[in-house]
Short mmCIF file of C-alpha atoms and ligand atoms in Angstrom, two decimals:
data_model
loop_
_atom_site.label_atom_id
_atom_site.label_comp_id
_atom_site.label_asym_id
_atom_site.label_seq_id
_atom_site.Cartn_x
_atom_site.Cartn_y
_atom_site.Cartn_z
CA UNK A 317 34.08 -41.05 -97.73
CA UNK A 318 32.72 -44.50 -97.25
CA UNK A 319 35.62 -46.66 -98.31
CA UNK A 320 39.18 -47.45 -97.34
CA UNK A 321 42.09 -45.98 -99.27
CA UNK A 322 45.84 -46.49 -98.78
CA UNK A 323 48.67 -44.56 -100.43
CA UNK A 324 52.46 -44.64 -100.19
CA UNK A 325 54.45 -46.49 -97.55
CA UNK A 326 52.77 -47.94 -94.46
CA UNK A 327 53.96 -50.19 -91.63
CA UNK A 328 52.19 -53.57 -91.50
CA UNK A 329 50.54 -52.67 -88.18
CA UNK A 330 49.41 -49.25 -87.00
CA UNK A 331 50.93 -47.61 -83.92
CA UNK A 332 54.14 -49.61 -84.29
CA UNK A 333 57.69 -48.46 -85.04
CA UNK A 334 58.06 -47.31 -88.64
CA UNK A 335 61.48 -46.06 -89.71
CA UNK A 336 63.08 -44.36 -92.71
CA UNK A 337 65.97 -45.93 -94.63
CA UNK A 338 68.19 -43.76 -92.39
CA UNK A 339 66.57 -45.38 -89.32
CA UNK A 340 64.68 -42.24 -88.28
CA UNK A 341 61.23 -42.87 -86.80
CA UNK A 342 58.43 -41.49 -88.96
CA UNK A 343 55.88 -39.36 -87.07
CA UNK A 344 52.47 -41.01 -87.01
CA UNK A 345 49.41 -38.71 -86.97
CA UNK A 346 45.83 -39.84 -86.45
CA UNK A 347 43.71 -37.33 -88.35
CA UNK A 348 40.07 -37.83 -87.48
CA UNK A 349 36.79 -36.54 -86.19
CA UNK A 350 34.47 -37.24 -83.23
CA UNK A 351 37.33 -37.71 -80.80
CA UNK A 352 38.97 -40.98 -81.77
CA UNK A 353 35.76 -42.79 -82.70
CA UNK A 354 34.78 -41.04 -85.94
CA UNK A 355 36.01 -41.25 -89.50
CA UNK A 356 39.83 -41.00 -89.61
CA UNK A 357 43.04 -41.55 -91.52
CA UNK A 358 46.57 -42.20 -90.32
CA UNK A 359 49.46 -40.28 -91.87
CA UNK A 360 53.23 -40.81 -91.55
CA UNK A 361 55.27 -37.60 -91.59
CA UNK A 362 59.01 -37.12 -91.96
CA UNK A 363 58.88 -34.48 -89.20
CA UNK A 364 56.54 -33.79 -86.28
CA UNK A 365 53.59 -31.68 -87.48
CA UNK A 366 53.74 -29.68 -84.25
CA UNK A 367 56.89 -27.57 -84.56
CA UNK A 368 55.43 -24.06 -84.39
CA UNK A 369 57.90 -21.19 -84.42
CA UNK A 370 55.75 -18.11 -84.21
CA UNK A 371 52.19 -16.77 -84.00
CA UNK A 372 52.04 -13.84 -86.38
CA UNK A 373 48.47 -12.64 -86.24
CA UNK A 374 44.75 -13.05 -85.80
CA UNK A 375 42.03 -11.69 -88.05
CA UNK A 376 38.47 -11.64 -86.70
CA UNK A 377 35.80 -12.74 -89.19
CA UNK A 378 32.67 -10.63 -89.15
CA UNK A 379 29.60 -11.39 -91.18
CA UNK A 380 27.47 -8.27 -91.61
CA UNK A 381 23.84 -9.28 -92.01
CA UNK A 382 21.18 -7.20 -93.70
CA UNK A 383 18.54 -5.72 -91.35
CA UNK A 384 15.60 -8.03 -90.61
CA UNK A 385 12.63 -7.45 -92.91
CA UNK A 386 9.64 -9.30 -94.35
CA UNK A 387 10.73 -12.63 -95.82
CA UNK A 388 10.43 -12.78 -99.59
CA UNK A 389 11.91 -14.56 -102.59
CA UNK A 390 15.35 -13.25 -103.54
CA UNK A 391 17.63 -13.38 -106.56
CA UNK A 392 21.30 -12.36 -106.56
CA UNK A 393 23.53 -12.03 -109.64
CA UNK A 394 26.58 -13.48 -107.91
CA UNK A 395 28.63 -13.54 -111.11
CA UNK A 396 28.65 -9.72 -110.93
CA UNK A 397 30.42 -9.59 -107.57
CA UNK A 398 33.97 -8.37 -108.08
CA UNK A 399 36.40 -10.45 -106.10
CA UNK A 400 40.16 -10.66 -105.88
CA UNK A 401 42.57 -12.85 -104.00
CA UNK A 402 43.15 -16.58 -103.89
CA UNK A 403 40.73 -19.46 -103.32
CA UNK A 404 40.22 -18.40 -99.71
CA UNK A 405 40.66 -14.63 -99.69
CA UNK A 406 38.46 -14.10 -102.79
CA UNK A 407 35.40 -15.56 -101.06
CA UNK A 408 32.46 -13.24 -100.62
CA UNK A 409 29.95 -14.66 -98.19
CA UNK A 410 26.27 -14.28 -99.04
CA UNK A 411 24.27 -16.53 -96.71
CA UNK A 412 24.83 -17.89 -93.24
CA UNK A 413 23.28 -19.82 -90.41
CA UNK A 414 24.74 -21.95 -87.63
CA UNK A 415 25.14 -24.91 -90.02
CA UNK A 416 26.66 -23.41 -93.13
CA UNK A 417 28.31 -20.37 -94.64
CA UNK A 418 27.75 -19.90 -98.38
CA UNK A 419 30.15 -17.83 -100.47
CA UNK A 420 31.24 -17.28 -104.04
CA UNK A 421 34.58 -16.29 -105.48
CA UNK A 422 36.75 -16.03 -108.52
CA UNK A 423 40.50 -16.37 -108.58
CA UNK A 424 43.47 -16.67 -110.90
CA UNK A 425 45.94 -16.65 -108.03
CA UNK A 426 47.45 -19.74 -106.43
CA UNK A 427 47.53 -19.78 -102.65
CA UNK A 428 50.90 -19.05 -101.06
CA UNK A 429 50.04 -19.84 -97.43
CA UNK A 430 48.69 -23.18 -96.25
CA UNK A 431 45.10 -23.02 -95.02
CA UNK A 432 42.97 -25.10 -92.71
CA UNK A 433 39.26 -24.63 -92.01
CA UNK A 434 38.78 -26.25 -88.62
CA UNK A 435 35.11 -25.26 -88.30
CA UNK A 436 33.91 -28.05 -90.58
CA UNK A 437 34.12 -29.58 -94.04
CA UNK A 438 34.22 -27.37 -97.10
CA UNK A 439 32.29 -28.28 -100.23
CA UNK A 440 33.53 -26.38 -103.24
CA UNK A 441 31.70 -26.42 -106.56
CA UNK A 442 33.96 -25.33 -109.41
CA UNK A 443 31.92 -23.61 -112.08
CA UNK A 444 34.86 -22.73 -114.34
CA UNK A 445 38.60 -23.15 -114.22
CA UNK A 446 41.01 -25.75 -113.00
CA UNK A 447 43.81 -26.34 -110.55
CA UNK A 448 45.49 -28.76 -108.20
CA UNK A 449 44.57 -29.18 -104.56
CA UNK A 450 47.78 -29.87 -102.68
CA UNK A 451 47.46 -31.46 -99.23
CA UNK A 452 49.28 -33.94 -96.97
CA UNK A 453 47.27 -36.61 -98.81
CA UNK A 454 48.94 -35.74 -102.14
CA UNK A 455 47.79 -33.85 -105.20
CA UNK A 456 44.21 -33.82 -106.44
CA UNK A 457 43.35 -32.48 -109.90
CA UNK A 458 40.38 -30.08 -109.92
CA UNK A 459 38.38 -29.54 -113.12
CA UNK A 460 35.30 -27.57 -114.19
CA UNK A 461 32.14 -29.10 -112.73
CA UNK A 462 33.95 -30.70 -109.84
CA UNK A 463 32.60 -30.81 -106.34
CA UNK A 464 35.64 -30.80 -104.06
CA UNK A 465 35.15 -32.08 -100.51
CA UNK A 466 37.83 -30.78 -98.15
CA UNK A 467 37.78 -32.38 -94.69
CA UNK A 468 37.66 -30.16 -91.65
CA UNK A 469 41.12 -29.51 -90.27
CA UNK A 470 43.02 -30.60 -93.38
CA UNK A 471 45.80 -28.25 -94.48
CA UNK A 472 45.63 -27.35 -98.14
CA UNK A 473 46.91 -25.06 -100.83
CA UNK A 474 45.07 -24.61 -104.12
CA UNK A 475 47.24 -24.06 -107.17
CA UNK A 476 45.27 -22.38 -109.94
CA UNK A 477 45.88 -23.47 -113.53
CA UNK A 478 42.94 -21.72 -115.19
CA UNK A 479 40.95 -18.87 -113.63
CA UNK A 480 38.49 -20.46 -111.25
CA UNK A 481 34.93 -19.39 -110.44
CA UNK A 482 33.28 -21.25 -107.61
CA UNK A 483 30.60 -21.43 -104.96
CA UNK A 484 31.61 -22.77 -101.57
CA UNK A 485 29.52 -24.30 -98.80
CA UNK A 486 31.49 -24.09 -95.57
CA UNK A 487 29.63 -26.51 -93.32
CA UNK A 488 29.92 -26.48 -89.56
CA UNK A 489 30.08 -30.26 -89.59
CA UNK A 490 30.73 -33.14 -91.99
CA UNK A 491 29.78 -33.26 -95.68
CA UNK A 492 28.87 -36.85 -96.50
CA UNK A 493 27.18 -39.00 -99.08
CA UNK A 494 23.47 -39.31 -98.25
CA UNK A 495 22.93 -42.22 -95.86
CA UNK A 496 20.16 -43.68 -97.99
CA UNK A 497 22.63 -44.26 -100.85
CA UNK A 498 24.80 -46.55 -98.70
CA UNK A 499 24.07 -50.18 -97.94
CA UNK A 500 24.59 -51.74 -94.52
CA UNK A 501 28.24 -52.48 -95.38
CA UNK A 502 28.88 -48.84 -96.31
CA UNK A 503 29.11 -49.54 -100.03
CA UNK A 504 27.37 -47.16 -102.42
CA UNK A 505 24.26 -49.08 -103.41
CA UNK A 506 22.86 -49.74 -106.87
CA UNK A 507 20.03 -47.29 -106.10
CA UNK A 508 22.47 -44.38 -105.80
CA UNK A 509 23.02 -41.87 -108.64
CA UNK A 510 26.79 -42.57 -108.63
CA UNK A 511 29.31 -45.24 -107.73
CA UNK A 512 32.73 -45.39 -106.11
CA UNK A 513 34.36 -45.10 -109.55
CA UNK A 514 33.03 -41.54 -109.84
CA UNK A 515 34.98 -40.30 -106.82
CA UNK A 516 38.58 -39.21 -107.17
CA UNK A 517 41.13 -39.32 -104.37
CA UNK A 518 44.71 -37.94 -104.31
CA UNK A 519 47.17 -40.34 -105.83
CA UNK A 520 49.71 -39.50 -103.16
CA UNK A 521 52.86 -37.51 -103.81
CA UNK A 522 56.51 -37.64 -102.92
CA UNK A 523 57.00 -36.22 -99.43
CA UNK A 524 58.35 -32.66 -99.35
CA UNK A 525 61.35 -32.67 -97.02
CA UNK A 526 61.92 -28.96 -96.39
CA UNK A 527 62.61 -27.02 -93.22
CA UNK A 528 62.30 -23.26 -92.86
CA UNK A 529 59.30 -21.00 -92.37
CA UNK A 530 55.87 -22.19 -93.51
CA UNK A 531 52.90 -19.89 -93.00
CA UNK A 532 49.74 -21.69 -91.90
CA UNK A 533 46.36 -19.96 -91.55
CA UNK A 534 43.68 -21.62 -89.46
CA UNK A 535 40.01 -20.65 -89.51
CA UNK A 536 38.22 -21.53 -86.29
CA UNK A 537 35.70 -19.80 -84.07
CA UNK A 538 35.13 -16.77 -86.30
CA UNK A 539 38.80 -15.88 -86.59
CA UNK A 540 41.78 -16.73 -88.76
CA UNK A 541 44.93 -17.33 -86.75
CA UNK A 542 48.28 -17.26 -88.51
CA UNK A 543 51.29 -19.34 -87.48
CA UNK A 544 54.76 -20.09 -88.77
CA UNK A 545 55.78 -23.75 -88.72
CA UNK A 546 59.28 -25.19 -89.08
CA UNK A 547 58.57 -28.01 -91.53
CA UNK A 548 56.74 -28.28 -94.82
CA UNK A 549 53.36 -29.82 -93.91
CA UNK A 550 53.22 -32.07 -96.98
CA UNK A 551 56.02 -34.35 -95.76
CA UNK A 552 53.91 -37.51 -95.76
CA UNK A 553 55.38 -40.83 -96.91
CA UNK A 554 52.10 -42.73 -96.69
CA UNK A 555 48.55 -42.66 -95.36
CA UNK A 556 45.48 -44.84 -95.11
CA UNK A 557 41.94 -44.60 -93.83
CA UNK A 558 38.51 -43.24 -94.65
CA UNK A 559 39.07 -39.48 -94.30
CA UNK A 560 40.66 -37.62 -97.24
CA UNK A 561 39.80 -34.95 -99.80
CA UNK A 562 38.04 -36.07 -102.95
CA UNK A 563 36.32 -34.79 -106.06
CA UNK A 564 33.10 -35.78 -107.76
CA UNK A 565 32.23 -34.21 -111.10
CA UNK A 566 28.64 -33.09 -111.53
CA UNK A 567 28.63 -34.63 -115.03
CA UNK A 568 29.01 -38.04 -113.36
CA UNK A 569 25.73 -37.58 -111.47
CA UNK A 570 23.26 -40.03 -113.01
CA UNK A 571 19.91 -38.23 -113.01
CA UNK A 572 16.81 -40.25 -112.26
CA UNK A 573 13.57 -39.54 -114.06
CA UNK A 574 10.19 -41.22 -114.04
CA UNK A 575 6.85 -41.40 -115.77
CA UNK A 576 5.81 -38.26 -113.89
CA UNK A 577 7.73 -35.51 -112.08
CA UNK A 578 9.98 -36.66 -109.25
CA UNK A 579 10.71 -34.32 -106.33
CA UNK A 580 14.08 -32.52 -105.96
CA UNK A 581 15.26 -35.00 -103.33
CA UNK A 582 15.88 -37.41 -106.21
CA UNK A 583 18.79 -35.12 -107.15
CA UNK A 584 20.47 -35.18 -103.73
CA UNK A 585 24.24 -35.52 -103.96
CA UNK A 586 25.55 -34.75 -100.46
CA UNK A 587 24.22 -34.33 -96.95
CA UNK A 588 25.63 -31.99 -94.32
CA UNK A 589 24.64 -30.61 -90.93
CA UNK A 590 20.96 -29.74 -91.46
CA UNK A 591 21.62 -29.20 -95.17
CA UNK A 592 21.12 -31.19 -98.36
CA UNK A 593 23.01 -30.50 -101.59
CA UNK A 594 21.39 -31.51 -104.91
CA UNK A 595 22.61 -31.52 -108.51
CA UNK A 596 20.29 -30.62 -111.37
CA UNK A 597 21.92 -31.91 -114.54
CA UNK A 598 20.91 -32.31 -118.20
CA UNK A 599 18.35 -35.09 -118.33
CA UNK A 600 15.37 -36.52 -120.13
CA UNK A 601 12.00 -35.33 -118.94
CA UNK A 602 9.19 -37.49 -117.59
CA UNK A 603 7.73 -39.89 -120.14
CA UNK A 604 4.02 -40.09 -119.24
CA UNK A 605 2.21 -38.79 -122.36
CA UNK A 606 0.43 -36.14 -120.28
CA UNK A 607 3.34 -35.39 -117.92
CA UNK A 608 4.00 -31.83 -116.74
CA UNK A 609 7.81 -31.66 -116.79
CA UNK A 610 8.38 -28.56 -114.66
CA UNK A 611 8.10 -28.54 -110.90
CA UNK A 612 4.79 -28.02 -109.15
CA UNK A 613 4.15 -25.08 -106.81
CA UNK A 614 5.36 -25.74 -103.30
CA UNK A 615 6.03 -23.93 -100.04
CA UNK A 616 9.14 -25.70 -98.69
CA UNK A 617 7.72 -25.29 -95.20
CA UNK A 618 10.78 -26.81 -93.50
CA UNK A 619 13.68 -25.41 -95.49
CA UNK A 620 15.21 -22.31 -96.98
CA UNK A 621 15.84 -23.28 -100.59
CA UNK A 622 18.95 -21.98 -102.38
CA UNK A 623 19.52 -22.58 -106.08
CA UNK A 624 22.76 -21.70 -107.87
CA UNK A 625 22.42 -21.63 -111.64
CA UNK A 626 25.53 -22.83 -113.46
CA UNK A 627 24.45 -22.88 -117.10
CA UNK A 628 21.71 -24.00 -119.47
CA UNK A 629 18.16 -23.00 -120.16
CA UNK A 630 16.14 -22.70 -116.97
CA UNK A 631 12.60 -23.35 -118.07
CA UNK A 632 10.74 -22.28 -114.97
CA UNK A 633 12.62 -19.00 -114.35
CA UNK A 634 12.85 -15.67 -116.16
CA UNK A 635 15.76 -13.26 -115.88
CA UNK A 636 18.22 -15.85 -114.67
CA UNK A 637 21.87 -15.84 -115.76
CA UNK A 638 24.89 -18.02 -115.07
CA UNK A 639 25.90 -17.37 -111.47
CA UNK A 640 22.38 -16.43 -110.42
CA UNK A 641 21.53 -17.53 -106.90
CA UNK A 642 17.94 -17.61 -105.69
CA UNK A 643 16.76 -17.90 -102.12
CA UNK A 644 13.21 -19.07 -101.50
CA UNK A 645 12.60 -18.77 -97.76
CA UNK A 646 10.56 -21.40 -95.98
CA UNK A 647 6.82 -21.04 -95.91
CA UNK A 648 6.18 -18.86 -98.96
CA UNK A 649 4.95 -20.72 -102.07
CA UNK A 650 7.00 -20.65 -105.24
CA UNK A 651 7.10 -22.58 -108.47
CA UNK A 652 7.00 -22.08 -112.22
CA UNK A 653 6.69 -18.51 -113.40
CA UNK A 654 3.80 -17.47 -115.68
CA UNK A 655 3.78 -19.40 -118.94
CA UNK A 656 6.47 -21.87 -117.83
CA UNK A 657 4.12 -24.83 -117.38
CA UNK A 658 2.55 -24.48 -120.84
CA UNK A 659 5.95 -23.94 -122.40
CA UNK A 660 7.27 -27.14 -120.86
CA UNK A 661 4.52 -29.45 -122.16
CA UNK A 662 5.77 -31.94 -124.70
CA UNK A 663 9.45 -31.09 -124.08
CA UNK A 664 11.58 -34.21 -123.89
CA UNK A 665 14.72 -32.98 -122.13
CA UNK A 666 16.43 -30.14 -120.31
CA UNK A 667 20.03 -28.94 -120.48
CA UNK A 668 19.98 -27.09 -117.15
CA UNK A 669 22.91 -27.36 -114.75
CA UNK A 670 22.39 -26.11 -111.22
CA UNK A 671 23.38 -26.80 -107.63
CA UNK A 672 20.77 -26.60 -104.88
CA UNK A 673 21.09 -26.38 -101.12
CA UNK A 674 18.19 -26.93 -98.78
CA UNK A 675 18.87 -25.53 -95.32
CA UNK A 676 16.69 -26.86 -92.52
CA UNK A 677 17.42 -23.85 -90.32
CA UNK A 678 16.83 -20.25 -91.44
CA UNK A 679 19.49 -18.49 -93.46
CA UNK A 680 20.56 -14.88 -92.98
CA UNK A 681 21.41 -12.78 -96.04
CA UNK A 682 24.79 -11.07 -95.73
CA UNK A 683 25.58 -7.60 -97.03
CA UNK A 684 27.66 -8.51 -100.11
CA UNK A 685 24.55 -10.14 -101.58
CA UNK A 686 22.56 -6.89 -101.45
CA UNK A 687 24.84 -5.15 -103.96
CA UNK A 688 23.91 -7.62 -106.74
CA UNK A 689 20.25 -8.17 -105.95
CA UNK A 690 17.59 -8.38 -108.65
CA UNK A 691 14.88 -6.14 -107.19
CA UNK A 692 12.30 -7.40 -109.69
CA UNK A 693 12.44 -11.04 -108.68
CA UNK A 694 10.04 -11.03 -105.74
CA UNK A 695 7.11 -9.97 -107.93
CA UNK A 696 8.15 -11.89 -111.03
CA UNK A 697 5.24 -14.35 -110.67
CA UNK A 698 2.78 -11.58 -111.58
FE1 FE2 B 907 11.58 -25.11 -104.89
#
């Protein structure tokens, strides 16, 4: 994130002696990216975060891709994929390239192990359900419609309160606010579709002072390694810095509209490594008396375009349901389906809710997507 946050107890100066009431030194950890020059936070633990007792396993991650074929427009009913497990193990991956892994999942089960994705930041979009994201930074409430940004390398455990359905973008790099929304001081500018007040950060929690056996799973380099640590990892008495998990609810995205149709980039919410994430939310349509509210035809020459339909009435698409995910590969024109333009004329608003990802490098479709594919979609412009 782009602003400084401090929680709990901190010494007046960093990298100086900081002791407990019992005169024990707290263990200072610099948690950051890009060596020691990138975005970072400093945490103070009761115990060293390094006391590993055992390595108990390694699970290779394999992503079976469909055979190469002619590129065409695709539609997957992801809500029909049966999943089980917790927030991590229920994920079924559908799309992948070297920048991002896209998966969906559904879970009613709280995580028991602690998990860390060290490949990059995770961006979770919670379609339904609620829970609490526990981390060394404290507890963060998660509600329907929330985007949850989980920094690379941060240990977490999601507690589920209500059955959660989600789509996850596992980036191989940072998920950030789009640079053009920030002014030269790093503040979110008045031109942005949100402000700092719309972002929610853990309030901090009492440190957990427990010793024993704590299972930690780490995803890195196409494998999950499992370790047993001697101390509870959420034993933090205070932290400060710019790197922490946060939520942003899609209902707080302030849509921008104009006299005539504005391109999808106006809906951008996050940027990642060669990806852009956009939010399509209920909004008024364009107000020119002869405006055409639906999108024009376009060929997205530079990007593979992924749209995840959350809910609402999708004017330009037939046969779409909640959880539908479309993939429009680069270079093939798409746009409103037959009749959609005429039907849109004179409409004043839309209630659609959708999340879009543009990927600037080609995506591969993974096998789990094939089982829920809509075979009629490719020719649905006829
Ligand atoms: Fe498009």
